[in-house]
């Protein structure tokens, strides 16, 4: 493996990844995994790993259980080495598992096309599975039915064995043998049935001695009477073994013929296992899939001395995958569009090296198709090369110092670095004279910048901070340090160089002020200017952060106010539409009732002779036509008023005042006042609104109630031929009905219609009971179906004769 990857501890990542595999094939693939530097291939691997996460979320029980890497067995079969029954079972179980996996993933191809593409490479070989099942049972035993010859041999074996045992049972039961036996039992030695004879009575039973007990007191003898039967049994046993061997060789030959298909199947299963392991490892890390970006084939032209190659590194909330998730501090490694060299400074053990390794390690993981522990939206260019000089690589054999070791390592890849390289340098120039080391560090860093590489460098040299501040494309970064607690926070701040905390720490630890002041006086003027510049930058950064926070808070306040106003306007508009809709429905209902009333009146007038008033009848007819014309052209509910003026009168509103609801433009009448709220009747709608939302309407004296021009002096005005009592209580309805019947009788109406609705029927019963006892009512009946049916009652009034 590339030594730079080893430096970044990539093998440790692979070992953890391998721990999530299901079988040795996937484990081997995980341990040998290498990054690809082809952007399309890397994106494809990440996409399939993301599919695997979705699959495990939808099917948590999905796994490659029972699968074994049988490629070595297939290779032995290919070379004619007979396999053992347990090995055949491993092949059978693996092929059965492969068939199950392929069936599941191909059925889900529309949801998981990448996984299905791997699954289609599986060759399940059902014929081979069936051949193994036909010969072997689940315990690895050869079935009697494996072949006709084996079935015949085993039948003969059972018969012969029963004959041998039967004859031996008779022998051990014989009176001339039983007293000499150690026990009355039949056992086996070297595949032949024998009986245990006491050693002292060896000559009393004729036969062949096959074994002696450890104490020497018992001889295991094969009586002469069963020697021939045992010989037959042994021959049958040898024949059985030969037939089994023949069957296993034939089955091995079949597997050898399918060895290539088995290899392809195991390759596909291993790839699936690795992909599922990536998904499980990603879940354990809380990882996401970054957006991989190609580096332009032709690097962009330098801009005003900035040699940026067009690479992108935006790792937000990046966590080192080898640090305990409960302990790791996320860092934002986000290079600005004009930055390709980052100089990181800060205290020892402050996290500089961890930040370098995090950037490099996550890059290698992403290029290997492993989701990385970063926040969503992270981006990363697909570099061609990742090189690192991190840690003490001193070689005792080469007798190289730390400085020499680092320098030799850097020189090994200096000439290879280009605009498509990611270079990670830890403690550049360390291990030698500080002045010379600082100069050499700046020269090396400038060399990498001229090669347009993307570089992360950790250093303690203040000169590199000034270099980063004054050089296009180079930017400072620092690891934060809490002077109060004397502990690093492990947070990376890009754009702000690390400050020297040595004097502050010394004072916190109790060093006398005189010594600290003397030490400060020994610093050179250039170093003091550098430190002053860093202090100024630090103060400016704090001011910018405070201004940014203030602007963000103001923006959030404006956003909240805007959202609140939007919601209030939406509610007002919704209420306005509801009021208008209710008013429209009420108007339409009243117009329809009026039309029905006019239609009934015209019919009644045509059927009822009215002697002596023909001219009045003609006038009524004309009036009816005018009314019908008016109601056929309903006016809009809300029209700009030209005859009314609104004002906010100085006196409080009183009951009966005309007002307008400002938010919806509807006119109404004040029914009740209650402090800062008023109850307004608008048509049939009553609503309680704040006083500020209504405006007083000045009555216009020029507007007079319209008159129909029809005068019938002989009769009072008609109350109409119908009254609607719906929505009223029984008491209210009867009061209105009483007044209405009086007015109808005085107007000499022959009949009227009372609309009470159906509802629960209570109002209908009370109305009919009331009119049945009324002195002005001649009779009543249910209204025709077209005029309301059970919802209305027609009442015939008394006439004057």
mmCIF file of C-alpha atoms in Angstrom, residues 734 737-738 741-742 754 764-781 793-798:
data_model
loop_
_atom_site.group_PDB
_atom_site.id
_atom_site.type_symbol
_atom_site.label_atom_id
_atom_site.label_comp_id
_atom_site.label_asym_id
_atom_site.label_seq_id
_atom_site.Cartn_x
_atom_site.Cartn_y
_atom_site.Cartn_z
ATOM 1 C CA UNK A 734 -94.113 32.631 17.962
ATOM 2 C CA UNK A 737 -95.531 34.817 13.835
ATOM 3 C CA UNK A 738 -98.232 36.510 15.890
ATOM 4 C CA UNK A 741 -100.480 36.984 11.053
ATOM 5 C CA UNK A 742 -102.048 40.229 12.306
ATOM 6 C CA UNK A 754 -94.665 29.860 7.178
ATOM 7 C CA UNK A 764 -92.704 22.801 13.264
ATOM 8 C CA UNK A 765 -94.904 21.226 15.982
ATOM 9 C CA UNK A 766 -95.095 24.439 17.986
ATOM 10 C CA UNK A 767 -95.942 26.542 14.896
ATOM 11 C CA UNK A 768 -98.710 24.202 13.726
ATOM 12 C CA UNK A 769 -100.156 23.953 17.233
ATOM 13 C CA UNK A 770 -100.134 27.748 17.440
ATOM 14 C CA UNK A 771 -101.813 28.422 14.043
ATOM 15 C CA UNK A 772 -104.360 25.667 14.726
ATOM 16 C CA UNK A 773 -105.686 27.688 17.661
ATOM 17 C CA UNK A 774 -105.279 31.162 16.121
ATOM 18 C CA UNK A 775 -108.621 33.009 15.567
ATOM 19 C CA UNK A 776 -107.507 34.451 12.184
ATOM 20 C CA UNK A 777 -106.557 31.045 10.726
ATOM 21 C CA UNK A 778 -109.207 29.171 8.785
ATOM 22 C CA UNK A 779 -107.030 26.095 8.065
ATOM 23 C CA UNK A 780 -103.436 25.009 7.519
ATOM 24 C CA UNK A 781 -101.668 22.266 5.639
ATOM 25 C CA UNK A 793 -96.797 25.219 6.421
ATOM 26 C CA UNK A 794 -99.460 26.935 4.228
ATOM 27 C CA UNK A 795 -102.040 28.839 6.302
ATOM 28 C CA UNK A 796 -105.452 29.943 4.893
ATOM 29 C CA UNK A 797 -106.606 33.125 6.632
ATOM 30 C CA UNK A 798 -110.144 34.224 7.491
#
